[in-house]
Structure formats: C-alpha cells, structure tokens
PDB file of C-alpha atoms and ligand atoms in Angstrom:
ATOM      1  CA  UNK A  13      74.864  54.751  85.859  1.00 97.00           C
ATOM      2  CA  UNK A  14      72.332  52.634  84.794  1.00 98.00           C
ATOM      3  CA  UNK A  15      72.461  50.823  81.575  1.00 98.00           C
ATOM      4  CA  UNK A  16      69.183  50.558  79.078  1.00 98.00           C
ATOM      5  CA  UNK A  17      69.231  48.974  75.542  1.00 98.00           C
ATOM      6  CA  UNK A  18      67.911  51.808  73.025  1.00 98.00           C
ATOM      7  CA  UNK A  19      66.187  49.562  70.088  1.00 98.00           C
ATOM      8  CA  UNK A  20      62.930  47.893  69.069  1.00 98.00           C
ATOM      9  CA  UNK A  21      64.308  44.481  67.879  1.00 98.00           C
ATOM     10  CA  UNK A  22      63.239  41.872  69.934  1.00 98.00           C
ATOM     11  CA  UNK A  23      66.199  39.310  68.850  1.00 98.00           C
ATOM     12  CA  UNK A  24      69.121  42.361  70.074  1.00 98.00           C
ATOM     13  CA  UNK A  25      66.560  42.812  73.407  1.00 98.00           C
ATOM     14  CA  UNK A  26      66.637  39.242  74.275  1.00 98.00           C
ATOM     15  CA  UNK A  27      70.442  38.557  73.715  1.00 98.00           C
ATOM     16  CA  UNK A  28      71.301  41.797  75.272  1.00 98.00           C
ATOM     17  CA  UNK A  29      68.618  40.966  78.081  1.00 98.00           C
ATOM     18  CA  UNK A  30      69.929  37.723  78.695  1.00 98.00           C
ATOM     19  CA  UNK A  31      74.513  38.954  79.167  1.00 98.00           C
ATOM     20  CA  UNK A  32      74.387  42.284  80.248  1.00 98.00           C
ATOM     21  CA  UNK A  33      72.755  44.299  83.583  1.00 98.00           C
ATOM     22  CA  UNK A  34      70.228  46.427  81.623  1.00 98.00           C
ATOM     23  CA  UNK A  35      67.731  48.394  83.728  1.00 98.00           C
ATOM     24  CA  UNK A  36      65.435  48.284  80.693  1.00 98.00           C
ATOM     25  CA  UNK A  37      64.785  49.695  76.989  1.00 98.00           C
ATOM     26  CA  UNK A  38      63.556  52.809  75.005  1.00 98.00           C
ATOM     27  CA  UNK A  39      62.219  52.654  72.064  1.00 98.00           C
ATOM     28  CA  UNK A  40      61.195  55.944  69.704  1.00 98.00           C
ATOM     29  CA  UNK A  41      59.116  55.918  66.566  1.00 98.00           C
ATOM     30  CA  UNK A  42      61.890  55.335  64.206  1.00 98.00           C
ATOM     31  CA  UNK A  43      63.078  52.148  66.003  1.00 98.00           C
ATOM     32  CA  UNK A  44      59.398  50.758  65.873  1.00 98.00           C
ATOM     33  CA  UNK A  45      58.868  51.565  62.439  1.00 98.00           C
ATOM     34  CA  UNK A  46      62.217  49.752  61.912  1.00 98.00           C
ATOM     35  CA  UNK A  47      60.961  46.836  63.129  1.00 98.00           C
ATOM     36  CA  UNK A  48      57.814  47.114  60.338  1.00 98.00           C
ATOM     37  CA  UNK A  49      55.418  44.952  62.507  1.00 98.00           C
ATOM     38  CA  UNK A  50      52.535  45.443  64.612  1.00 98.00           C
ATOM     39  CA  UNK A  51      52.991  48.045  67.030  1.00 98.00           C
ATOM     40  CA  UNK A  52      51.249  46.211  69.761  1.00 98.00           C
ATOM     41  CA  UNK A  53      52.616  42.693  68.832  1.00 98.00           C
ATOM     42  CA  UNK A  54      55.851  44.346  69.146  1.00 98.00           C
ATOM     43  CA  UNK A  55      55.451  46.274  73.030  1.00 98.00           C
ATOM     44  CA  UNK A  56      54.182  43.366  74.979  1.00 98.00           C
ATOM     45  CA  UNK A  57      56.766  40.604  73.866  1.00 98.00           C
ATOM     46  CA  UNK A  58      59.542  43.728  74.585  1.00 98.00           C
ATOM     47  CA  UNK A  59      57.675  43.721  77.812  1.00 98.00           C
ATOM     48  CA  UNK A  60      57.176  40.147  78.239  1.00 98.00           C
ATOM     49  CA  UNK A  61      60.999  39.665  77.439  1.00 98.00           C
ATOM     50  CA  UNK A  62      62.101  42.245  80.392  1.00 98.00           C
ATOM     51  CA  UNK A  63      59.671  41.460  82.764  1.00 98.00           C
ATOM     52  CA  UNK A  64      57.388  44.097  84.433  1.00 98.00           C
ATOM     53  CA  UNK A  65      60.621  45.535  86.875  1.00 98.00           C
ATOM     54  CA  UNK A  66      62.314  46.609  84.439  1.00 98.00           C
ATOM     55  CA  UNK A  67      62.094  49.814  82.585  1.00 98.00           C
ATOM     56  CA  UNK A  68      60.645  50.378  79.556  1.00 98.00           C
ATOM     57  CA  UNK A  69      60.567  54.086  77.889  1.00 98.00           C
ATOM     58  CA  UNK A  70      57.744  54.181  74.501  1.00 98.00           C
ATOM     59  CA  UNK A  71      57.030  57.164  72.481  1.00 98.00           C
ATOM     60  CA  UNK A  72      54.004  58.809  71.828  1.00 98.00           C
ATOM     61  CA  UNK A  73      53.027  59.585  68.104  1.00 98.00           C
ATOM     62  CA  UNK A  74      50.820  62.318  69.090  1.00 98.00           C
ATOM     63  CA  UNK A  75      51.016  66.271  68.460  1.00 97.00           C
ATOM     64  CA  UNK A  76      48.638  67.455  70.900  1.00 98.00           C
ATOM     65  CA  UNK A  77      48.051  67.438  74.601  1.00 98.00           C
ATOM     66  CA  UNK A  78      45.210  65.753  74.982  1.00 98.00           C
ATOM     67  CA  UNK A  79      45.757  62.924  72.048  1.00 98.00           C
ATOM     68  CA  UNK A  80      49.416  62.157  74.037  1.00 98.00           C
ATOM     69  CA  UNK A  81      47.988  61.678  77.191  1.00 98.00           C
ATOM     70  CA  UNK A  82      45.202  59.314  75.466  1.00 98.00           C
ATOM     71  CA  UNK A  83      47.602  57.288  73.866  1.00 98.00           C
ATOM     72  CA  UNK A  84      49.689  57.529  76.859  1.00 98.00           C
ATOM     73  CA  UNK A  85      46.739  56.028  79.308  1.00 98.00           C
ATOM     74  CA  UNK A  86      45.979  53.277  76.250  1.00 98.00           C
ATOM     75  CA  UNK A  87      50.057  52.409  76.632  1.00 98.00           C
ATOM     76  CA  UNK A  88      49.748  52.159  80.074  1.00 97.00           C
ATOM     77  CA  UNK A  89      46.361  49.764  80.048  1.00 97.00           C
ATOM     78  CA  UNK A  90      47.811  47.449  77.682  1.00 97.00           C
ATOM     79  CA  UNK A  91      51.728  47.370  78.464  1.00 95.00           C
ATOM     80  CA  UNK A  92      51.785  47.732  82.216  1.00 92.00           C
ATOM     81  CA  UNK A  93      54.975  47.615  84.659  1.00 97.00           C
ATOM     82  CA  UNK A  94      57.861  49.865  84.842  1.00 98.00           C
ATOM     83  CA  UNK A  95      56.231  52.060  81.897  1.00 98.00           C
ATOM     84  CA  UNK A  96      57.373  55.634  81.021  1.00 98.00           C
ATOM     85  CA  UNK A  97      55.653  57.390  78.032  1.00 98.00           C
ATOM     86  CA  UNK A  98      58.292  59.302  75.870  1.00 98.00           C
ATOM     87  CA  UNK A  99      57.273  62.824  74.781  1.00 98.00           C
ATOM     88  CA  UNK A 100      59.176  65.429  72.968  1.00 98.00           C
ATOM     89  CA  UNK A 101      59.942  69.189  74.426  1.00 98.00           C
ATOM     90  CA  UNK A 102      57.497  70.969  73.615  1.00 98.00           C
ATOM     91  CA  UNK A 103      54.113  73.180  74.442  1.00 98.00           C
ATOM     92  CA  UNK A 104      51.917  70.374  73.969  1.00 98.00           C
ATOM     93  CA  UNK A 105      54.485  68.013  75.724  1.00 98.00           C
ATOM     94  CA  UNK A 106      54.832  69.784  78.680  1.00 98.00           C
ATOM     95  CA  UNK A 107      51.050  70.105  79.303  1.00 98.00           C
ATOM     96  CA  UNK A 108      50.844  66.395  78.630  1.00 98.00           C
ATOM     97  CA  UNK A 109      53.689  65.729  81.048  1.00 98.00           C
ATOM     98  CA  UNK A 110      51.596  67.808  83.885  1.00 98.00           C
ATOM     99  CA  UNK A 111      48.900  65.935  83.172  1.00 98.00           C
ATOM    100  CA  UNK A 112      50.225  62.652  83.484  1.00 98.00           C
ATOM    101  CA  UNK A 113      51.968  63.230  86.473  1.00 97.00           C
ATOM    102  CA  UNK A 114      48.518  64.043  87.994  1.00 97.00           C
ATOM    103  CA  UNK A 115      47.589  60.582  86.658  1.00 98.00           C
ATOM    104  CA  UNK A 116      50.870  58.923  88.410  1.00 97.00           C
ATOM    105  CA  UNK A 117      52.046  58.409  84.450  1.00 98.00           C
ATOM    106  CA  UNK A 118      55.696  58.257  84.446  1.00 98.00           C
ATOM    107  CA  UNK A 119      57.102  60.543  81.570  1.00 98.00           C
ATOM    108  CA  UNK A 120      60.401  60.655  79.703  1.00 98.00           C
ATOM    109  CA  UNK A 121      60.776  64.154  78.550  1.00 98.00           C
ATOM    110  CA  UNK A 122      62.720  63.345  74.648  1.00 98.00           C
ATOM    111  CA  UNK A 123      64.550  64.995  72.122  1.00 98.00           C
ATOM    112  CA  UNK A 124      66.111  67.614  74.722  1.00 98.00           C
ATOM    113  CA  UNK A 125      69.056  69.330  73.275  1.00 98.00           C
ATOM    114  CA  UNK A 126      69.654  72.247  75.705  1.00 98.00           C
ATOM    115  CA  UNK A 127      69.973  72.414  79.506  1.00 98.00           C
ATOM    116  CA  UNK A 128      67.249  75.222  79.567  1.00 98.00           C
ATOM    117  CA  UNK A 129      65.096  72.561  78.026  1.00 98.00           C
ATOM    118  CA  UNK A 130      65.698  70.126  80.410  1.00 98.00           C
ATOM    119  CA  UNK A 131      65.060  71.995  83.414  1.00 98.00           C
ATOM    120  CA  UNK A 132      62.075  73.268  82.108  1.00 98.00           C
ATOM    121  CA  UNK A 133      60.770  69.297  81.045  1.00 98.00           C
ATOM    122  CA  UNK A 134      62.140  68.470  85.108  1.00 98.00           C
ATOM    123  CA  UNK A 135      60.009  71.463  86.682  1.00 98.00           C
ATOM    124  CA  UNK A 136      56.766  70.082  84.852  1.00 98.00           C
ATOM    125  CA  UNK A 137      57.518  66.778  86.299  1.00 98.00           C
ATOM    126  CA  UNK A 138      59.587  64.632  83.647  1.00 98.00           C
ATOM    127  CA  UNK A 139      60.804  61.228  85.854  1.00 98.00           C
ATOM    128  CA  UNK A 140      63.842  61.592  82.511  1.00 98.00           C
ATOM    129  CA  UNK A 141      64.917  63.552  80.537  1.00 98.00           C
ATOM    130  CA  UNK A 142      66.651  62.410  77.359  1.00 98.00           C
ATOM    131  CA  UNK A 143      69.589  64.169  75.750  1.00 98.00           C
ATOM    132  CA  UNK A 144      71.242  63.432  72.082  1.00 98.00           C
ATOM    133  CA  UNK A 145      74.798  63.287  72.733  1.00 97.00           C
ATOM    134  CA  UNK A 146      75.664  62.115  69.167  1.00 96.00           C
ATOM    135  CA  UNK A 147      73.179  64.540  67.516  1.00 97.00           C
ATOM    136  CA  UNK A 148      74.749  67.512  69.060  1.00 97.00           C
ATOM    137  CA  UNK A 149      78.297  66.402  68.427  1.00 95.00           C
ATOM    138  CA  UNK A 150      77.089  65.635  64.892  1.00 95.00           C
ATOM    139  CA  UNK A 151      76.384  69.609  64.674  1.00 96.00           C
ATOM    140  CA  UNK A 152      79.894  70.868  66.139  1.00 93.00           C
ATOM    141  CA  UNK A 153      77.489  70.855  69.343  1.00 95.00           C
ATOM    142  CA  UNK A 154      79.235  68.862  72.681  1.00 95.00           C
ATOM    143  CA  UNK A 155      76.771  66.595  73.746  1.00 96.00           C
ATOM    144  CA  UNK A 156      78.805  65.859  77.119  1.00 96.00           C
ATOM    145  CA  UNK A 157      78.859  69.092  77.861  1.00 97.00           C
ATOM    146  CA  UNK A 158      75.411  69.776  77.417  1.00 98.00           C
ATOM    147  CA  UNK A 159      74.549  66.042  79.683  1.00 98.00           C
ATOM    148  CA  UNK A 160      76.965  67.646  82.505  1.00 97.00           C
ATOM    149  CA  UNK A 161      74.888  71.100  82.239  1.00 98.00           C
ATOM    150  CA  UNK A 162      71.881  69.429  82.931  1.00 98.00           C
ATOM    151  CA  UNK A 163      72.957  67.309  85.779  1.00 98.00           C
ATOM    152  CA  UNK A 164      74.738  70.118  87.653  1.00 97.00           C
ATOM    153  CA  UNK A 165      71.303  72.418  87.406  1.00 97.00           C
ATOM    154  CA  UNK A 166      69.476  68.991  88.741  1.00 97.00           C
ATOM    155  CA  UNK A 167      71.997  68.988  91.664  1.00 97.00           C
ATOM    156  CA  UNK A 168      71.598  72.581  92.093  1.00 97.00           C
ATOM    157  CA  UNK A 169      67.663  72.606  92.873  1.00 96.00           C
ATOM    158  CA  UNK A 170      67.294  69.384  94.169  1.00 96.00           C
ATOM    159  CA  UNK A 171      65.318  67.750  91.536  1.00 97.00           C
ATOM    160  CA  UNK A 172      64.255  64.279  91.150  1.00 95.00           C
ATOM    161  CA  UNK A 173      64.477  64.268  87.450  1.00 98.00           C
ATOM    162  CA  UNK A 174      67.233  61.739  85.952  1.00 98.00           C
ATOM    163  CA  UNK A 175      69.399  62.371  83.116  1.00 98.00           C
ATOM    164  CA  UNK A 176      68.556  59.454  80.440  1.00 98.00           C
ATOM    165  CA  UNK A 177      71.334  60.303  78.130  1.00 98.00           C
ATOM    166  CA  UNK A 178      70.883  59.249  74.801  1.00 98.00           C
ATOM    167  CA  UNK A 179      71.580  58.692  70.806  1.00 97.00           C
ATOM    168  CA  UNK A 180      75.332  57.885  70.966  1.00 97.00           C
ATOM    169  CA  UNK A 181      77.885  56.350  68.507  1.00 97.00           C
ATOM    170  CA  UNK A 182      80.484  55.106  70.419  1.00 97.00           C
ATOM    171  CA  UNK A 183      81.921  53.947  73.461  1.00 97.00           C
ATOM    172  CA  UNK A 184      83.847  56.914  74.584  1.00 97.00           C
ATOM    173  CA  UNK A 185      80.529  59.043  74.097  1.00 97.00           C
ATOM    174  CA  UNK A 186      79.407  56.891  76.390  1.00 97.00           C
ATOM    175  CA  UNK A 187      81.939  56.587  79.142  1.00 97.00           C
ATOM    176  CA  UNK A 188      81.849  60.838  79.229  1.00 96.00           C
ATOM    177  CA  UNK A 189      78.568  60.877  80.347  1.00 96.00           C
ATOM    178  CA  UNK A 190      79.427  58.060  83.043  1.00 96.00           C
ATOM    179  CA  UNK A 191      82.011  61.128  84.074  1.00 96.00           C
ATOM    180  CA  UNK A 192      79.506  63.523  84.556  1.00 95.00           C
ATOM    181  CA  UNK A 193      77.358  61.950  87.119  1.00 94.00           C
ATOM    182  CA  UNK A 194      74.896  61.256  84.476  1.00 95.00           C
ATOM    183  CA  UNK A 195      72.255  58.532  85.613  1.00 95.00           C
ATOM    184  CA  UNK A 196      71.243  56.758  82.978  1.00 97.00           C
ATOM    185  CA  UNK A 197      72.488  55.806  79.457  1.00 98.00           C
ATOM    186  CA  UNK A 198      70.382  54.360  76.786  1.00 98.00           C
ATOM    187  CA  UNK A 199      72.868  52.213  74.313  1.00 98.00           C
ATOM    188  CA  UNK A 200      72.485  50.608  70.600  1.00 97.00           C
ATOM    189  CA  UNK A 201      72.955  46.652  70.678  1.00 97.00           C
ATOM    190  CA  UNK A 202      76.295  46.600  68.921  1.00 96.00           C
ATOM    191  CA  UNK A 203      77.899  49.243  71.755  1.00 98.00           C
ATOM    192  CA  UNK A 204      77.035  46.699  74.453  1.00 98.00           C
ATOM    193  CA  UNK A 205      79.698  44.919  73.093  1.00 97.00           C
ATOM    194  CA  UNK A 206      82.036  47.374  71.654  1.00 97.00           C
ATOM    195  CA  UNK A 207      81.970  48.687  75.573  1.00 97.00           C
ATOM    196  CA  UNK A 208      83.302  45.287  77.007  1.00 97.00           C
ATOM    197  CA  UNK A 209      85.663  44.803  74.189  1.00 97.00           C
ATOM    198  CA  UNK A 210      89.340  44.778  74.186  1.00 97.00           C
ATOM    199  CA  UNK A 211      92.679  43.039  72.264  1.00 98.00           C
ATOM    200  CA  UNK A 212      94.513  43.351  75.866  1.00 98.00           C
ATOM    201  CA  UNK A 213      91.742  41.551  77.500  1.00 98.00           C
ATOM    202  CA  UNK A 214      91.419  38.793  74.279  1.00 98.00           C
ATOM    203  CA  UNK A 215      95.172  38.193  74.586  1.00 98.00           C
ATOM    204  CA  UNK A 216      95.149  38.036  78.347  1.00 98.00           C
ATOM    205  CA  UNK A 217      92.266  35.055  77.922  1.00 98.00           C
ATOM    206  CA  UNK A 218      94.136  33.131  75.382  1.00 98.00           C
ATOM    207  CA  UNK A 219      97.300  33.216  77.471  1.00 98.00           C
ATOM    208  CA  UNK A 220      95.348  31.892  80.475  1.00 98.00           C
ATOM    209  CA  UNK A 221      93.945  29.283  78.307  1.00 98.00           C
ATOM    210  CA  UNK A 222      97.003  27.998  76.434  1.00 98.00           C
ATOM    211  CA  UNK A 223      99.080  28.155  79.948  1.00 98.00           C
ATOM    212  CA  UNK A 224      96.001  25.598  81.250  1.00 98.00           C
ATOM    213  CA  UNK A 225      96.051  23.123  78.462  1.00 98.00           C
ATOM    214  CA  UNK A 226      99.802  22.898  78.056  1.00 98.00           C
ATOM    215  CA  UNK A 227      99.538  21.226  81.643  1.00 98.00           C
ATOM    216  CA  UNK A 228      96.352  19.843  81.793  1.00 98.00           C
ATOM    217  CA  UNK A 229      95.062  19.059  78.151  1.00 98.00           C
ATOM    218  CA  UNK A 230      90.989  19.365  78.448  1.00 97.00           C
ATOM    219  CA  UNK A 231      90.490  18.594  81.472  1.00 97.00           C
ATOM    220  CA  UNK A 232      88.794  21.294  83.761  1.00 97.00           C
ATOM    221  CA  UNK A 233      88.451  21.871  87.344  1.00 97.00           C
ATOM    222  CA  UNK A 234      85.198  20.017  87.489  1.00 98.00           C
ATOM    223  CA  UNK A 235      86.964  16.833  86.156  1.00 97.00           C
ATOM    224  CA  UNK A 236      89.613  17.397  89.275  1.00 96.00           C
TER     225      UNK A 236
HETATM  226  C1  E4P B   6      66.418  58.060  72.671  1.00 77.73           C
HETATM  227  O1  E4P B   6      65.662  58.619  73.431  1.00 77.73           O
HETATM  228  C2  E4P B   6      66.567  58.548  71.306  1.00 77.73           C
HETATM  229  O2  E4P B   6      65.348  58.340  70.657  1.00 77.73           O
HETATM  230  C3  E4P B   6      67.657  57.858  70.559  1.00 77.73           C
HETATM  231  O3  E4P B   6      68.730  57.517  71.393  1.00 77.73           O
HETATM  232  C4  E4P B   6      68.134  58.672  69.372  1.00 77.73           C
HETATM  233  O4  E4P B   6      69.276  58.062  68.842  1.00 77.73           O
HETATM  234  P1  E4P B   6      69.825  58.381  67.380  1.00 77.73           P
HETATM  235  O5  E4P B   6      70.385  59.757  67.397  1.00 77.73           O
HETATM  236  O6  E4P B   6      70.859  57.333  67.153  1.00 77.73           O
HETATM  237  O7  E4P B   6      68.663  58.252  66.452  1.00 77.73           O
END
C-alpha cells in the first residue's frame, strides 16, 4: 500500500516528506482554503517540495464539464509531473473524467462513498478512486467494508483503477484498509506518527540505551 500525505500545509509536507516513504499528497478545497494563501503560490512549492515523481492529487473547484477540464488543463500547464486532477462523482465529473483521459489527464475520481460509484468513476477511466472511510463510519456506515467492496469488483473485471482510500481518523482505520488489498492510503500529518508509535517500542529504546551507557558512558561506535 502506498502511503500519501492528505494536507495543504507546506511545513507538515516537508517534515513528513523528509522521514517517511510517501508516494505523494492530495489536497481538496478545504485543505487549500485552510492554508488561506495563494492558490498557486501554494501548488508549485507542494510540487517543488516532492519533486515531479511523486504524486500529487489537486481538486477542481468547478461544477461543470467543460470548466473542470479547463481548470484541469491550466493545473496541468502550470504544476506539471506526477499530476492527477481530483473530481467529485458526479454527471459532470464523469464527462470531465472521459475527457481528460482522451487528453492523457490523470484523474482521481473523489468523494466516492459507494462501490457502485466507484466502478462506475473506474469504467469512465478514473487512474483513483477516493473513498471516505471516516465519513462513512461517522454515519453508522463501514468505511472498510465499503474500501474492500470496491477492490474486490476491481479484481473482478480486471481494472486498472486504484483504490486511494481516504479521510481517516485513526490508525486502525488505516491498517483495515492495508487488510483489504487496498492500494493506496492518503493520511493526515499527525497519523504518520501516531502509525509508528508505540510505549513497547519507547521502552525497548531506552533499555537499549541505558544498557549502552552503563558500559560505555557516551562513547559510540564511531569513537571505537
Ligand atoms: C481526500 O480525498 C479527501 O478529500 C479527504 O481525505 C477527506 O478527509 P476528511 O473526511 O478528514 O475531510
């Protein structure tokens, strides 16, 4: 499962960038608008912080067809690399997605909820599809469930669409979806490190250390 970093501040990107094997980032609208800076500013030093290989996944503000695809091409022109244009389910999103695709626009098909939608956002030619584990278990939904739907009807018809799942709140959200075969996970900052976190681990790395300077004082292998 691949690993991306699901927020628009640049400070979380770079530390996060910099310690952990991330494939790349999504943003969405509300992230941006978190940020409250220029929305270009803000894209290329994401960009310039990754690097072109790696993956990053921006949203489209639009509400029609043609408009997403505009802003889409614009994104593209300006941003470059590994790019993938969010869009949400939708009429005018799925036209958009067929269009791009003609274009050789990679598309992340958003704000999928169901399996049906999903397939439907793979058959029009979505590279992703992202859906909200926490949202749905927020609503008595099962987000895992619904993430291990959509992967077994990829399997089923041979499609090339991956599973980005997405919007979760902690780690065990997270390591479900790893269980179902899911192929990519995009994560909050502060779950990077709630993921790699543990008191047995802690106490096993004090131990080590106290055990070495009981012997040895400060002195490390290099000073052997
Ligand atoms: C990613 O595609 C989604 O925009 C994001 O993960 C939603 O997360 P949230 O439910 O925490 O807002």
């Amino acid at each position: 499962m691949k690993y991306l970093i699901d927020t628009g501040n640049v400070e979380a990107i770079r530390h996060i960038n910099e310690f952990y094997p991330i494939a790349g980032v999504t943003t969405n609208p509300t992230l941006v608008a978190k940020e409250k800076t220029d929305f270009w500013k803000l894209i290329k030093e994401i960009r310039n912080i990754i690097g072109d290989d790696k993956m990053l996944h921006v949203q489209t503000v639009q509400t029609t067809a043609e408009k997403m695809v505009e802003e889409a091409k614009l994104i593209k022109e300006t941003v470059g690399g590994e790019l993938y244009i969010k869009i949400p389910i939708g009429e005018e999103g799925l036209k958009a997605t067929m269009m791009l695709k003609k274009l050789g626009i990679g598309v992340t098909m958003t704000a999928i909820f169901t399996p049906q939608q999903a397939l439907i956002a793979a058959k029009a030619g979505a590279d992703f599809v992202a859906p909200y584990v926490n949202r749905l278990d927020n609503i008595v939904g099962d987000g895992t469930r619904v993430v291990e739907d959509i992967v077994i009807e990829f399997d089923n018809y041979g499609l090339d669409c991956q599973v980005l799942s997405a919007s979760f709140k902690n780690v065990e959200q997270i390591h479900n979806c790893a269980l179902s075969g899911c192929h990519t996970a995009t994560i909050a900052p502060e779950l990077f490190k709630a993921a790699i976190s543990h008191p047995m681990t802690d106490a096993a790395v004090n131990g080590f250390t106290s055990d070495w300077k009981a012997v040895y004082g400060d002195k490390t292998i290099l000073d052997f």
